[in-house]
Coordinates of C-alpha atoms in Angstrom, one line a residue:
M1 CA 5.0 2.3 10.1
P2 CA 2.3 3.6 8.0
V3 CA 3.1 6.0 5.5
S4 CA 0.6 8.9 4.3
Q5 CA 0.3 10.8 1.5
S6 CA 0.6 14.0 3.4
D7 CA 4.4 12.7 4.3
L8 CA 5.1 12.0 0.8
V9 CA 4.1 15.3 -0.4
Q10 CA 5.8 17.2 2.6
L11 CA 9.1 15.3 1.5
Q12 CA 8.7 15.9 -2.2
Q13 CA 8.4 19.3 -1.2
Q14 CA 11.3 19.6 0.7
I15 CA 13.1 17.9 -2.5
A16 CA 11.4 21.0 -4.7
D17 CA 13.0 23.7 -2.1
L18 CA 16.6 21.9 -2.5
S19 CA 16.5 21.7 -6.1
A20 CA 15.9 25.3 -5.8
A21 CA 18.4 25.9 -3.4
V22 CA 20.9 23.6 -5.8
A23 CA 20.1 26.0 -9.2
T24 CA 21.1 28.9 -7.2
K25 CA 23.8 27.8 -4.2
Q26 CA 25.8 24.6 -6.0
D27 CA 28.3 24.6 -3.2
A28 CA 26.3 25.5 -0.2
Q29 CA 26.7 23.7 2.8
V30 CA 23.5 22.8 4.6
M31 CA 24.1 20.7 7.6
N32 CA 26.4 18.1 9.3
D33 CA 25.7 14.4 9.2
Q34 CA 26.1 12.2 12.5
N35 CA 29.7 11.7 11.8
D36 CA 30.3 15.7 11.6
N37 CA 30.9 15.5 8.0
V38 CA 29.4 18.6 5.8
L39 CA 26.6 18.0 4.0
G40 CA 25.7 20.4 0.7
V41 CA 22.7 20.6 -1.1
K42 CA 23.1 17.6 -3.2
D43 CA 23.9 15.3 -0.6
C44 CA 20.5 16.3 1.5
L45 CA 18.4 16.6 -1.8
G46 CA 20.0 12.4 -2.3
L47 CA 19.1 11.6 1.4
L48 CA 15.4 13.1 0.8
E49 CA 15.1 11.1 -2.6
S50 CA 15.8 8.1 -0.6
K51 CA 13.6 8.6 2.2
V52 CA 10.9 8.9 -0.5
K53 CA 11.7 6.1 -2.5
A54 CA 11.7 3.8 1.3
M55 CA 8.3 5.6 2.1
E56 CA 6.9 4.7 -1.8
D57 CA 8.4 1.2 -1.5
R58 CA 6.5 0.9 2.1
M59 CA 3.6 2.1 0.8
N60 CA 3.3 -0.1 -2.2
M61 CA 4.0 -3.2 -0.1
G62 CA 1.1 -2.2 2.0
I63 CA -1.3 -2.0 -0.8
S64 CA -0.2 -5.5 -1.9
N65 CA -0.5 -6.8 1.3
L66 CA -4.0 -5.3 1.3
H67 CA -4.5 -7.0 -1.9
M68 CA -3.4 -10.3 -0.9
K69 CA -6.1 -9.9 2.4
I70 CA -9.0 -8.9 0.1
Q71 CA -7.8 -12.1 -2.2
N72 CA -7.7 -14.7 1.0
T73 CA -11.1 -13.0 2.3
D74 CA -12.8 -14.0 -1.1
Q75 CA -11.6 -17.2 -1.1
R76 CA -12.6 -17.8 2.6
L77 CA -15.9 -16.3 1.4
A78 CA -16.5 -18.9 -1.7
D79 CA -15.7 -21.8 1.0
I80 CA -18.2 -20.7 3.3
D81 CA -20.7 -20.2 0.7
A82 CA -20.2 -23.5 -0.7
K83 CA -20.3 -25.1 2.9
V84 CA -23.7 -23.3 3.0
N85 CA -25.2 -24.2 -0.1
G86 CA -23.9 -28.1 0.7
C87 CA -25.9 -28.3 4.3
V88 CA -29.0 -26.4 2.4
E89 CA -28.8 -28.8 0.1
G90 CA -28.5 -31.8 2.4
E91 CA -31.0 -30.6 4.5
N92 CA -34.1 -29.7 2.3
G93 CA -32.9 -30.4 -1.2
Y94 CA -32.1 -27.0 -2.2
T95 CA -28.7 -26.9 -4.4
S96 CA -27.9 -23.1 -4.3
Y97 CA -28.8 -19.6 -4.4
N98 CA -29.0 -17.3 -7.0
D99 CA -31.1 -13.9 -7.4
E100 CA -34.5 -15.4 -7.1
G101 CA -33.6 -17.5 -4.3
Y102 CA -32.7 -21.0 -3.4
V103 CA -32.9 -23.0 -6.6
R104 CA -34.2 -26.9 -5.9
S105 CA -32.3 -29.7 -7.0
P106 CA -33.8 -32.1 -9.7
Q107 CA -35.2 -35.0 -8.1

């Protein structure tokens, strides 16, 4: 599941709001969990921080995967370029391509 920057900002804002509540209402009951246990402000704050950490980890993993794809694409491009240069060399004596065009191999 992709994580957007706005998701992280929203969770960070919720953490800031709860932090402000913690300062004034240390023992306030905020909600109940799935097992109907009472969750206080600090409990909710911990849960939100865990969610933010998980989302940041997923985002970092996505960036890491994208970086790997870029590296793989660069390698594939280099392989294709080498094959094209090999074909050109074999057909007409040109060995490589630079800013000025194909360079003829020494005869």
